[in-house]
mmCIF file of C-alpha atoms in Angstrom:
data_model
loop_
_atom_site.group_PDB
_atom_site.id
_atom_site.type_symbol
_atom_site.label_atom_id
_atom_site.label_comp_id
_atom_site.label_asym_id
_atom_site.label_seq_id
_atom_site.Cartn_x
_atom_site.Cartn_y
_atom_site.Cartn_z
ATOM 1 C CA MET A 1 -121.206 -35.020 176.246
ATOM 2 C CA SER A 2 -124.899 -35.787 176.312
ATOM 3 C CA GLN A 3 -125.841 -37.413 179.599
ATOM 4 C CA THR A 4 -129.179 -38.819 178.464
ATOM 5 C CA SER A 5 -129.673 -42.272 179.979
ATOM 6 C CA PRO A 6 -129.930 -45.335 177.702
ATOM 7 C CA VAL A 7 -132.815 -46.542 179.866
ATOM 8 C CA ALA A 8 -136.305 -45.277 179.104
ATOM 9 C CA PRO A 9 -138.345 -43.331 181.681
ATOM 10 C CA PRO A 10 -140.321 -45.491 184.109
ATOM 11 C CA ALA A 11 -143.513 -46.940 182.713
ATOM 12 C CA THR A 12 -146.655 -45.195 183.828
ATOM 13 C CA HIS A 13 -148.199 -48.396 185.168
ATOM 14 C CA THR A 14 -146.826 -51.793 186.141
ATOM 15 C CA THR A 15 -149.887 -53.809 187.094
ATOM 16 C CA THR A 16 -150.185 -57.234 185.527
ATOM 17 C CA ARG A 17 -153.380 -57.932 183.591
ATOM 18 C CA SER A 18 -155.154 -61.049 184.804
ATOM 19 C CA GLU A 19 -155.956 -62.344 181.315
ATOM 20 C CA PRO A 20 -153.062 -62.466 178.841
ATOM 21 C CA SER A 21 -153.916 -61.151 175.399
ATOM 22 C CA GLU A 22 -153.584 -63.212 172.236
ATOM 23 C CA PHE A 23 -152.264 -60.127 170.459
ATOM 24 C CA ILE A 24 -149.705 -57.401 170.996
ATOM 25 C CA VAL A 25 -149.594 -53.962 169.418
ATOM 26 C CA LEU A 26 -146.195 -52.788 168.221
ATOM 27 C CA PRO A 27 -145.015 -49.289 169.151
ATOM 28 C CA ASP A 28 -145.011 -46.646 166.428
ATOM 29 C CA LEU A 29 -141.322 -47.176 165.766
ATOM 30 C CA LEU A 30 -141.277 -44.957 162.680
ATOM 31 C CA GLY A 31 -143.091 -42.052 164.323
ATOM 32 C CA ASP A 32 -139.887 -40.621 165.782
ATOM 33 C CA CYS A 33 -137.640 -41.637 162.889
ATOM 34 C CA HIS A 34 -137.871 -39.508 159.771
ATOM 35 C CA TYR A 35 -134.688 -40.644 158.081
ATOM 36 C CA ARG A 36 -134.880 -41.401 154.381
ATOM 37 C CA LEU A 37 -134.398 -45.003 153.320
ATOM 38 C CA ARG A 38 -131.786 -45.312 150.581
ATOM 39 C CA VAL A 39 -131.036 -48.578 148.766
ATOM 40 C CA ASN A 40 -127.794 -49.179 146.893
ATOM 41 C CA PRO A 41 -128.334 -49.102 143.095
ATOM 42 C CA HIS A 42 -126.163 -52.219 142.736
ATOM 43 C CA TYR A 43 -128.495 -54.164 145.053
ATOM 44 C CA ASP A 44 -129.900 -56.755 142.631
ATOM 45 C CA MET A 45 -126.623 -57.782 141.033
ATOM 46 C CA VAL A 46 -124.603 -57.892 144.252
ATOM 47 C CA SER A 47 -127.333 -59.559 146.289
ATOM 48 C CA ARG A 48 -127.599 -62.429 143.808
ATOM 49 C CA ALA A 49 -123.827 -62.856 143.626
ATOM 50 C CA SER A 50 -123.443 -62.830 147.401
ATOM 51 C CA GLU A 51 -126.298 -65.278 147.905
ATOM 52 C CA GLN A 52 -124.667 -67.670 145.444
ATOM 53 C CA TRP A 53 -121.357 -67.218 147.278
ATOM 54 C CA LEU A 54 -123.062 -68.207 150.526
ATOM 55 C CA PHE A 55 -124.817 -71.206 149.010
ATOM 56 C CA ASP A 56 -121.572 -72.455 147.475
ATOM 57 C CA GLU A 57 -119.081 -71.632 150.232
ATOM 58 C CA GLY A 58 -121.483 -72.390 153.093
ATOM 59 C CA ARG A 59 -122.727 -75.595 151.437
ATOM 60 C CA LEU A 60 -126.360 -74.677 151.905
ATOM 61 C CA VAL A 61 -129.065 -77.058 150.699
ATOM 62 C CA GLU A 62 -132.833 -76.939 150.731
ATOM 63 C CA PRO A 63 -134.761 -75.953 152.803
ATOM 64 C CA GLU A 64 -131.924 -73.710 154.052
ATOM 65 C CA ILE A 65 -131.681 -71.950 150.685
ATOM 66 C CA THR A 66 -135.371 -71.018 150.549
ATOM 67 C CA LYS A 67 -135.256 -69.845 154.155
ATOM 68 C CA PHE A 68 -132.236 -67.658 153.476
ATOM 69 C CA VAL A 69 -133.785 -66.108 150.360
ATOM 70 C CA GLY A 70 -136.780 -65.116 152.495
ATOM 71 C CA LEU A 71 -134.429 -63.445 154.961
ATOM 72 C CA ARG A 72 -133.663 -60.783 152.331
ATOM 73 C CA ALA A 73 -130.234 -60.195 153.799
ATOM 74 C CA GLY A 74 -129.060 -58.532 150.602
ATOM 75 C CA TYR A 75 -131.754 -55.886 150.926
ATOM 76 C CA LEU A 76 -130.593 -55.031 154.444
ATOM 77 C CA THR A 77 -126.972 -54.754 153.322
ATOM 78 C CA ALA A 78 -127.880 -52.598 150.330
ATOM 79 C CA ALA A 79 -129.867 -50.233 152.556
ATOM 80 C CA CYS A 80 -127.147 -50.080 155.215
ATOM 81 C CA TYR A 81 -124.388 -49.278 152.718
ATOM 82 C CA PRO A 82 -126.279 -47.390 149.988
ATOM 83 C CA ASP A 83 -123.267 -45.549 148.558
ATOM 84 C CA ALA A 84 -120.815 -48.471 148.260
ATOM 85 C CA ASP A 85 -119.459 -49.506 144.875
ATOM 86 C CA PRO A 86 -120.158 -53.099 143.728
ATOM 87 C CA PHE A 87 -116.841 -54.515 144.965
ATOM 88 C CA HIS A 88 -117.134 -53.098 148.471
ATOM 89 C CA LEU A 89 -120.853 -53.835 148.670
ATOM 90 C CA GLN A 90 -120.230 -57.494 147.868
ATOM 91 C CA VAL A 91 -117.579 -57.821 150.582
ATOM 92 C CA CYS A 92 -120.024 -56.247 153.040
ATOM 93 C CA SER A 93 -122.787 -58.531 151.809
ATOM 94 C CA ASP A 94 -120.584 -61.621 152.078
ATOM 95 C CA PHE A 95 -119.666 -60.651 155.642
ATOM 96 C CA MET A 96 -123.321 -60.087 156.528
ATOM 97 C CA ASN A 97 -124.409 -63.361 154.925
ATOM 98 C CA TRP A 98 -121.637 -65.191 156.762
ATOM 99 C CA SER A 99 -122.851 -63.524 159.974
ATOM 100 C CA TRP A 100 -126.419 -64.722 159.470
ATOM 101 C CA LYS A 101 -125.229 -68.264 158.858
ATOM 102 C CA MET A 102 -122.877 -68.005 161.841
ATOM 103 C CA ASP A 103 -125.825 -66.986 164.021
ATOM 104 C CA ASP A 104 -127.618 -70.188 163.022
ATOM 105 C CA TRP A 105 -124.545 -72.318 163.666
ATOM 106 C CA LEU A 106 -123.888 -70.822 167.107
ATOM 107 C CA ASP A 107 -127.490 -71.480 168.171
ATOM 108 C CA GLU A 108 -126.640 -75.179 168.084
ATOM 109 C CA PHE A 109 -123.260 -74.943 169.865
ATOM 110 C CA ASP A 110 -122.102 -75.359 173.439
ATOM 111 C CA VAL A 111 -119.573 -72.954 174.974
ATOM 112 C CA ASP A 112 -116.484 -74.903 173.900
ATOM 113 C CA SER A 113 -117.755 -75.134 170.324
ATOM 114 C CA VAL A 114 -118.434 -71.387 170.208
ATOM 115 C CA LEU A 115 -114.926 -70.649 171.482
ATOM 116 C CA GLY A 116 -113.470 -73.090 168.973
ATOM 117 C CA MET A 117 -115.317 -71.298 166.181
ATOM 118 C CA ARG A 118 -114.021 -67.997 167.523
ATOM 119 C CA GLU A 119 -110.409 -69.206 167.398
ATOM 120 C CA CYS A 120 -110.797 -70.477 163.841
ATOM 121 C CA CYS A 121 -112.500 -67.381 162.436
ATOM 122 C CA ILE A 122 -110.343 -64.787 164.180
ATOM 123 C CA SER A 123 -107.233 -66.662 163.011
ATOM 124 C CA ALA A 124 -108.587 -66.487 159.460
ATOM 125 C CA PHE A 125 -109.117 -62.744 159.902
ATOM 126 C CA ARG A 126 -105.592 -62.245 161.188
ATOM 127 C CA ASP A 127 -103.973 -64.058 158.260
ATOM 128 C CA PRO A 128 -106.530 -64.924 155.564
ATOM 129 C CA ILE A 129 -103.839 -65.978 153.078
ATOM 130 C CA ASN A 130 -101.631 -68.299 155.137
ATOM 131 C CA PHE A 131 -104.088 -69.622 157.752
ATOM 132 C CA HIS A 132 -105.363 -73.075 156.786
ATOM 133 C CA THR A 133 -108.517 -74.738 158.057
ATOM 134 C CA ASN A 134 -110.993 -77.386 156.977
ATOM 135 C CA ARG A 135 -113.896 -75.611 158.691
ATOM 136 C CA THR A 136 -116.475 -74.158 156.336
ATOM 137 C CA ALA A 137 -116.866 -71.005 158.434
ATOM 138 C CA GLY A 138 -113.123 -70.403 158.467
ATOM 139 C CA LYS A 139 -112.846 -70.878 154.706
ATOM 140 C CA MET A 140 -115.623 -68.337 154.238
ATOM 141 C CA CYS A 141 -113.706 -65.868 156.432
ATOM 142 C CA LYS A 142 -110.601 -66.358 154.311
ATOM 143 C CA SER A 143 -112.643 -65.690 151.188
ATOM 144 C CA PHE A 144 -114.242 -62.376 152.103
ATOM 145 C CA PHE A 145 -111.524 -61.065 154.387
ATOM 146 C CA SER A 146 -108.739 -61.509 151.854
ATOM 147 C CA ARG A 147 -110.799 -59.201 149.628
ATOM 148 C CA PHE A 148 -111.526 -56.838 152.526
ATOM 149 C CA ARG A 149 -107.816 -56.364 153.199
ATOM 150 C CA GLU A 150 -107.168 -55.185 149.624
ATOM 151 C CA THR A 151 -108.627 -51.750 150.411
ATOM 152 C CA GLY A 152 -109.531 -51.705 154.132
ATOM 153 C CA GLY A 153 -107.556 -49.142 156.131
ATOM 154 C CA PRO A 154 -105.443 -50.349 159.085
ATOM 155 C CA GLY A 155 -107.725 -48.843 161.738
ATOM 156 C CA CYS A 156 -110.883 -50.112 160.067
ATOM 157 C CA THR A 157 -109.354 -53.575 159.625
ATOM 158 C CA GLU A 158 -108.377 -53.839 163.278
ATOM 159 C CA ARG A 159 -111.796 -52.607 164.386
ATOM 160 C CA LEU A 160 -113.587 -55.255 162.341
ATOM 161 C CA ILE A 161 -111.400 -58.009 163.793
ATOM 162 C CA HIS A 162 -111.769 -56.707 167.353
ATOM 163 C CA THR A 163 -115.535 -56.217 167.218
ATOM 164 C CA THR A 164 -116.070 -59.622 165.604
ATOM 165 C CA ASP A 165 -114.057 -61.108 168.445
ATOM 166 C CA LEU A 166 -116.321 -59.293 170.930
ATOM 167 C CA TYR A 167 -119.316 -60.843 169.174
ATOM 168 C CA PHE A 168 -117.912 -64.374 169.575
ATOM 169 C CA ILE A 169 -117.097 -63.755 173.258
ATOM 170 C CA ALA A 170 -120.635 -62.488 173.863
ATOM 171 C CA ALA A 171 -122.097 -65.473 171.988
ATOM 172 C CA ALA A 172 -120.167 -67.819 174.277
ATOM 173 C CA LYS A 173 -121.490 -65.987 177.336
ATOM 174 C CA GLU A 174 -125.018 -66.149 175.937
ATOM 175 C CA VAL A 175 -124.721 -69.939 175.907
ATOM 176 C CA ASP A 176 -122.935 -70.120 179.260
ATOM 177 C CA HIS A 177 -125.116 -67.762 181.314
ATOM 178 C CA PRO A 178 -128.329 -69.844 181.333
ATOM 179 C CA ALA A 179 -126.352 -72.981 182.171
ATOM 180 C CA LYS A 180 -124.895 -71.205 185.209
ATOM 181 C CA GLY A 181 -128.141 -69.511 186.232
ATOM 182 C CA HIS A 182 -126.883 -66.011 185.451
ATOM 183 C CA ILE A 183 -129.711 -63.536 184.880
ATOM 184 C CA HIS A 184 -129.152 -60.056 183.451
ATOM 185 C CA ASP A 185 -130.648 -56.925 184.926
ATOM 186 C CA LEU A 186 -131.580 -54.156 182.504
ATOM 187 C CA GLU A 187 -128.324 -52.233 182.808
ATOM 188 C CA SER A 188 -126.099 -55.270 182.222
ATOM 189 C CA TYR A 189 -128.335 -56.470 179.387
ATOM 190 C CA ILE A 190 -127.930 -53.142 177.573
ATOM 191 C CA THR A 191 -124.143 -53.502 177.640
ATOM 192 C CA PHE A 192 -124.254 -57.189 176.717
ATOM 193 C CA ARG A 193 -126.748 -56.662 173.881
ATOM 194 C CA ARG A 194 -124.435 -54.167 172.201
ATOM 195 C CA ASP A 195 -122.052 -57.073 171.568
ATOM 196 C CA THR A 196 -124.574 -59.815 170.758
ATOM 197 C CA SER A 197 -126.329 -57.542 168.246
ATOM 198 C CA GLY A 198 -123.324 -57.681 165.934
ATOM 199 C CA CYS A 199 -123.753 -53.968 165.242
ATOM 200 C CA LYS A 200 -120.198 -53.109 166.227
ATOM 201 C CA CYS A 201 -118.816 -55.265 163.422
ATOM 202 C CA CYS A 202 -121.321 -53.868 160.951
ATOM 203 C CA PHE A 203 -120.481 -50.309 161.949
ATOM 204 C CA ALA A 204 -116.821 -51.012 161.136
ATOM 205 C CA LEU A 205 -118.034 -51.901 157.642
ATOM 206 C CA ILE A 206 -119.366 -48.347 157.262
ATOM 207 C CA GLU A 207 -115.774 -47.160 157.095
ATOM 208 C CA TYR A 208 -114.808 -49.934 154.709
ATOM 209 C CA ALA A 209 -117.757 -49.339 152.364
ATOM 210 C CA ALA A 210 -116.980 -45.602 152.211
ATOM 211 C CA GLN A 211 -113.208 -46.216 151.907
ATOM 212 C CA ILE A 212 -112.396 -44.073 154.921
ATOM 213 C CA ASP A 213 -110.309 -44.855 158.008
ATOM 214 C CA LEU A 214 -111.153 -42.902 161.148
ATOM 215 C CA PRO A 215 -108.316 -41.994 163.527
ATOM 216 C CA ASP A 216 -108.308 -43.856 166.841
ATOM 217 C CA GLU A 217 -108.803 -40.623 168.795
ATOM 218 C CA VAL A 218 -112.067 -40.055 166.913
ATOM 219 C CA VAL A 219 -113.379 -43.582 167.432
ATOM 220 C CA SER A 220 -112.518 -43.511 171.148
ATOM 221 C CA HIS A 221 -113.966 -40.042 171.803
ATOM 222 C CA PRO A 222 -116.791 -40.235 174.383
ATOM 223 C CA VAL A 223 -119.285 -38.394 172.173
ATOM 224 C CA MET A 224 -118.570 -40.639 169.204
ATOM 225 C CA MET A 225 -118.898 -43.708 171.416
ATOM 226 C CA ALA A 226 -122.216 -42.385 172.758
ATOM 227 C CA THR A 227 -123.468 -41.745 169.216
ATOM 228 C CA GLU A 228 -122.539 -45.297 168.182
ATOM 229 C CA GLY A 229 -124.041 -46.734 171.351
ATOM 230 C CA ALA A 230 -127.356 -44.996 170.713
ATOM 231 C CA ALA A 231 -127.502 -46.331 167.145
ATOM 232 C CA ASN A 232 -126.625 -49.825 168.379
ATOM 233 C CA ASP A 233 -129.326 -49.622 171.046
ATOM 234 C CA HIS A 234 -131.981 -48.529 168.554
ATOM 235 C CA VAL A 235 -131.150 -51.378 166.181
ATOM 236 C CA SER A 236 -131.065 -53.841 169.092
ATOM 237 C CA TRP A 237 -134.366 -52.745 170.642
ATOM 238 C CA VAL A 238 -136.177 -52.766 167.291
ATOM 239 C CA ASN A 239 -134.781 -56.240 166.735
ATOM 240 C CA ASP A 240 -135.929 -57.406 170.176
ATOM 241 C CA ILE A 241 -139.417 -56.002 169.610
ATOM 242 C CA CYS A 242 -139.792 -57.536 166.152
ATOM 243 C CA SER A 243 -138.272 -60.889 167.092
ATOM 244 C CA TYR A 244 -140.119 -61.294 170.412
ATOM 245 C CA ASN A 245 -143.054 -63.313 169.083
ATOM 246 C CA VAL A 246 -140.872 -65.909 167.361
ATOM 247 C CA GLU A 247 -138.484 -66.051 170.318
ATOM 248 C CA GLN A 248 -141.191 -66.458 172.976
ATOM 249 C CA SER A 249 -142.649 -69.321 170.958
ATOM 250 C CA ARG A 250 -139.210 -70.985 171.114
ATOM 251 C CA ASN A 251 -138.817 -70.221 174.847
ATOM 252 C CA VAL A 252 -135.869 -67.881 174.158
ATOM 253 C CA SER A 253 -135.350 -65.364 176.980
ATOM 254 C CA HIS A 254 -132.467 -63.266 175.540
ATOM 255 C CA ASN A 255 -134.842 -60.439 174.685
ATOM 256 C CA LEU A 256 -135.553 -56.998 176.096
ATOM 257 C CA ILE A 257 -139.309 -57.562 176.381
ATOM 258 C CA ALA A 258 -138.890 -60.807 178.321
ATOM 259 C CA LEU A 259 -136.398 -59.102 180.639
ATOM 260 C CA LEU A 260 -138.734 -56.166 181.332
ATOM 261 C CA MET A 261 -141.595 -58.493 182.180
ATOM 262 C CA ARG A 262 -139.409 -60.376 184.628
ATOM 263 C CA GLU A 263 -137.498 -57.498 186.194
ATOM 264 C CA ARG A 264 -140.079 -54.711 186.168
ATOM 265 C CA GLY A 265 -143.206 -56.790 186.706
ATOM 266 C CA LEU A 266 -144.763 -55.490 183.501
ATOM 267 C CA ASP A 267 -147.370 -57.366 181.537
ATOM 268 C CA LEU A 268 -146.574 -58.140 177.930
ATOM 269 C CA GLN A 269 -148.108 -55.076 176.281
ATOM 270 C CA ASP A 270 -146.613 -52.751 178.888
ATOM 271 C CA ALA A 271 -143.189 -54.305 178.261
ATOM 272 C CA VAL A 272 -143.649 -53.813 174.517
ATOM 273 C CA ASP A 273 -144.629 -50.176 175.080
ATOM 274 C CA TYR A 274 -141.677 -49.633 177.424
ATOM 275 C CA SER A 275 -139.355 -51.085 174.770
ATOM 276 C CA GLY A 276 -140.814 -48.613 172.298
ATOM 277 C CA GLN A 277 -139.975 -45.783 174.683
ATOM 278 C CA MET A 278 -136.417 -47.094 174.867
ATOM 279 C CA CYS A 279 -136.240 -46.910 171.062
ATOM 280 C CA LYS A 280 -137.464 -43.322 171.232
ATOM 281 C CA SER A 281 -134.871 -42.532 173.909
ATOM 282 C CA ALA A 282 -132.097 -44.106 171.814
ATOM 283 C CA MET A 283 -133.124 -42.020 168.815
ATOM 284 C CA GLN A 284 -132.985 -38.845 170.908
ATOM 285 C CA ARG A 285 -129.561 -39.772 172.287
ATOM 286 C CA PHE A 286 -128.324 -40.368 168.762
ATOM 287 C CA GLU A 287 -129.444 -36.906 167.676
ATOM 288 C CA ASP A 288 -128.236 -35.190 170.864
ATOM 289 C CA ASN A 289 -124.737 -36.627 170.634
ATOM 290 C CA ARG A 290 -124.512 -36.177 166.897
ATOM 291 C CA ALA A 291 -125.169 -32.461 167.420
ATOM 292 C CA ILE A 292 -122.225 -32.008 169.793
ATOM 293 C CA LEU A 293 -119.535 -33.999 167.994
ATOM 294 C CA PRO A 294 -116.314 -31.990 168.140
ATOM 295 C CA SER A 295 -114.264 -30.923 165.133
ATOM 296 C CA TRP A 296 -111.030 -32.695 164.219
ATOM 297 C CA GLY A 297 -110.247 -30.662 161.119
ATOM 298 C CA GLU A 298 -111.772 -30.494 157.637
ATOM 299 C CA GLU A 299 -110.732 -33.907 156.278
ATOM 300 C CA VAL A 300 -111.468 -35.870 159.449
ATOM 301 C CA ASP A 301 -114.784 -34.043 159.895
ATOM 302 C CA ARG A 302 -115.710 -35.098 156.342
ATOM 303 C CA GLN A 303 -115.059 -38.723 157.245
ATOM 304 C CA VAL A 304 -116.944 -38.397 160.540
ATOM 305 C CA ALA A 305 -119.975 -37.015 158.689
ATOM 306 C CA ILE A 306 -119.895 -39.986 156.315
ATOM 307 C CA TYR A 307 -119.619 -42.405 159.234
ATOM 308 C CA VAL A 308 -122.484 -40.861 161.215
ATOM 309 C CA GLN A 309 -124.613 -40.881 158.063
ATOM 310 C CA GLY A 310 -123.805 -44.596 157.924
ATOM 311 C CA LEU A 311 -125.114 -45.032 161.461
ATOM 312 C CA GLN A 312 -128.294 -43.243 160.407
ATOM 313 C CA ASP A 313 -128.600 -45.525 157.368
ATOM 314 C CA TRP A 314 -128.324 -48.539 159.671
ATOM 315 C CA ILE A 315 -131.120 -47.256 161.933
ATOM 316 C CA ILE A 316 -133.638 -46.742 159.136
ATOM 317 C CA ALA A 317 -132.563 -49.777 157.100
ATOM 318 C CA ASN A 318 -132.991 -52.122 160.067
ATOM 319 C CA TYR A 319 -136.523 -50.833 160.672
ATOM 320 C CA HIS A 320 -137.760 -51.336 157.104
ATOM 321 C CA TRP A 321 -135.928 -54.635 156.598
ATOM 322 C CA SER A 322 -137.599 -56.091 159.711
ATOM 323 C CA PHE A 323 -140.902 -56.076 157.829
ATOM 324 C CA GLU A 324 -139.486 -56.930 154.388
ATOM 325 C CA SER A 325 -137.860 -60.120 155.702
ATOM 326 C CA THR A 326 -139.793 -63.285 156.503
ATOM 327 C CA ARG A 327 -137.615 -63.775 159.614
ATOM 328 C CA TYR A 328 -140.007 -62.251 162.140
ATOM 329 C CA PHE A 329 -143.440 -62.004 160.534
ATOM 330 C CA GLY A 330 -143.406 -64.620 157.788
ATOM 331 C CA LYS A 331 -145.410 -63.364 154.827
ATOM 332 C CA ASP A 332 -147.373 -60.900 156.986
ATOM 333 C CA GLY A 333 -144.685 -58.231 157.263
ATOM 334 C CA GLU A 334 -146.503 -55.640 155.173
ATOM 335 C CA ALA A 335 -149.726 -56.022 157.178
ATOM 336 C CA VAL A 336 -147.860 -55.912 160.508
ATOM 337 C CA LYS A 337 -145.982 -52.811 159.414
ATOM 338 C CA ARG A 338 -149.282 -51.129 158.507
ATOM 339 C CA ASP A 339 -151.483 -52.273 161.400
ATOM 340 C CA ARG A 340 -148.804 -52.985 164.060
ATOM 341 C CA ILE A 341 -150.847 -55.920 165.405
ATOM 342 C CA ILE A 342 -149.245 -59.320 166.032
ATOM 343 C CA LYS A 343 -151.030 -62.527 166.938
ATOM 344 C CA LEU A 344 -148.966 -64.461 169.468
ATOM 345 C CA LEU A 345 -147.605 -67.806 168.369
ATOM 346 C CA PRO A 346 -148.146 -70.844 170.592
ATOM 347 C CA LYS A 347 -145.154 -71.908 172.665
ATOM 348 C CA ARG A 348 -143.268 -75.008 171.656
ATOM 349 C CA PRO A 349 -143.092 -77.767 174.277
ATOM 350 C CA LEU A 350 -139.897 -77.591 176.341
#
């Protein structure tokens, strides 16, 4: 198994500049990533249908609707699952849209509310037909998961439930930690971020979208786990880099760049550059571990190849979507993608 560390090499300098800059320069995140972006041909039709599903089932009203349209969640889903047929793509898109809305809901919750939401949604996953709830989120789970179970394999189904549960547990801890004064170091943040990213759930959808069901011994193999972990890290670090400006303006500290500044004594640009090196390291780990995946026989190897291609699709889709969406850069995504320069937003009053 590849032993490459998930932590980037030490930064070459750690001195803090006396005058903070009004701008940051993004790392060249695409320079080490030459994967081809593929977008599902059913994108337009399914994206519109799934958006309408969210608006209806989630009871969205303006300005929430306009904000969600700008998110371009359907584009991300279509690029992450480019080979899915319309039925499977819509289930994936409904899950992803539910996840985005869930992220907004959980931002407003205390620990008990997060855990209550977890109980409701996981119960809906376990028995989407017979479980009854008045909660909007739970009803949405029943809607998409009853369709998921029509074709989802038993292993894939259990993995989606389990990883979604891990996401809720991590979300509760994310609320609880600041209240209790808990501060992550880099190593613990890496592990924690793999759950808060939501990637584990989305990676289970790779199997569903491709209508495969990996054996447990494949999923639990150390090299496969390392390959998944590297893909998760890359998606997470790109997300932390792209979301930093908005999050710092909102005084949010659950971010790799903020952690590096605090723990390593780096100034802002150095922390951004260090995060870019961590993306590069994650990409190399992904390739290193992918190259040494063992063989489980012709049919299983075929499914493994499809799954790892799905991880690759997630890596490149997340990068391009980050600039297509208005979530991080408003209407300036194209210019930021080209020039890699971001003007820092003012902080909101505490």
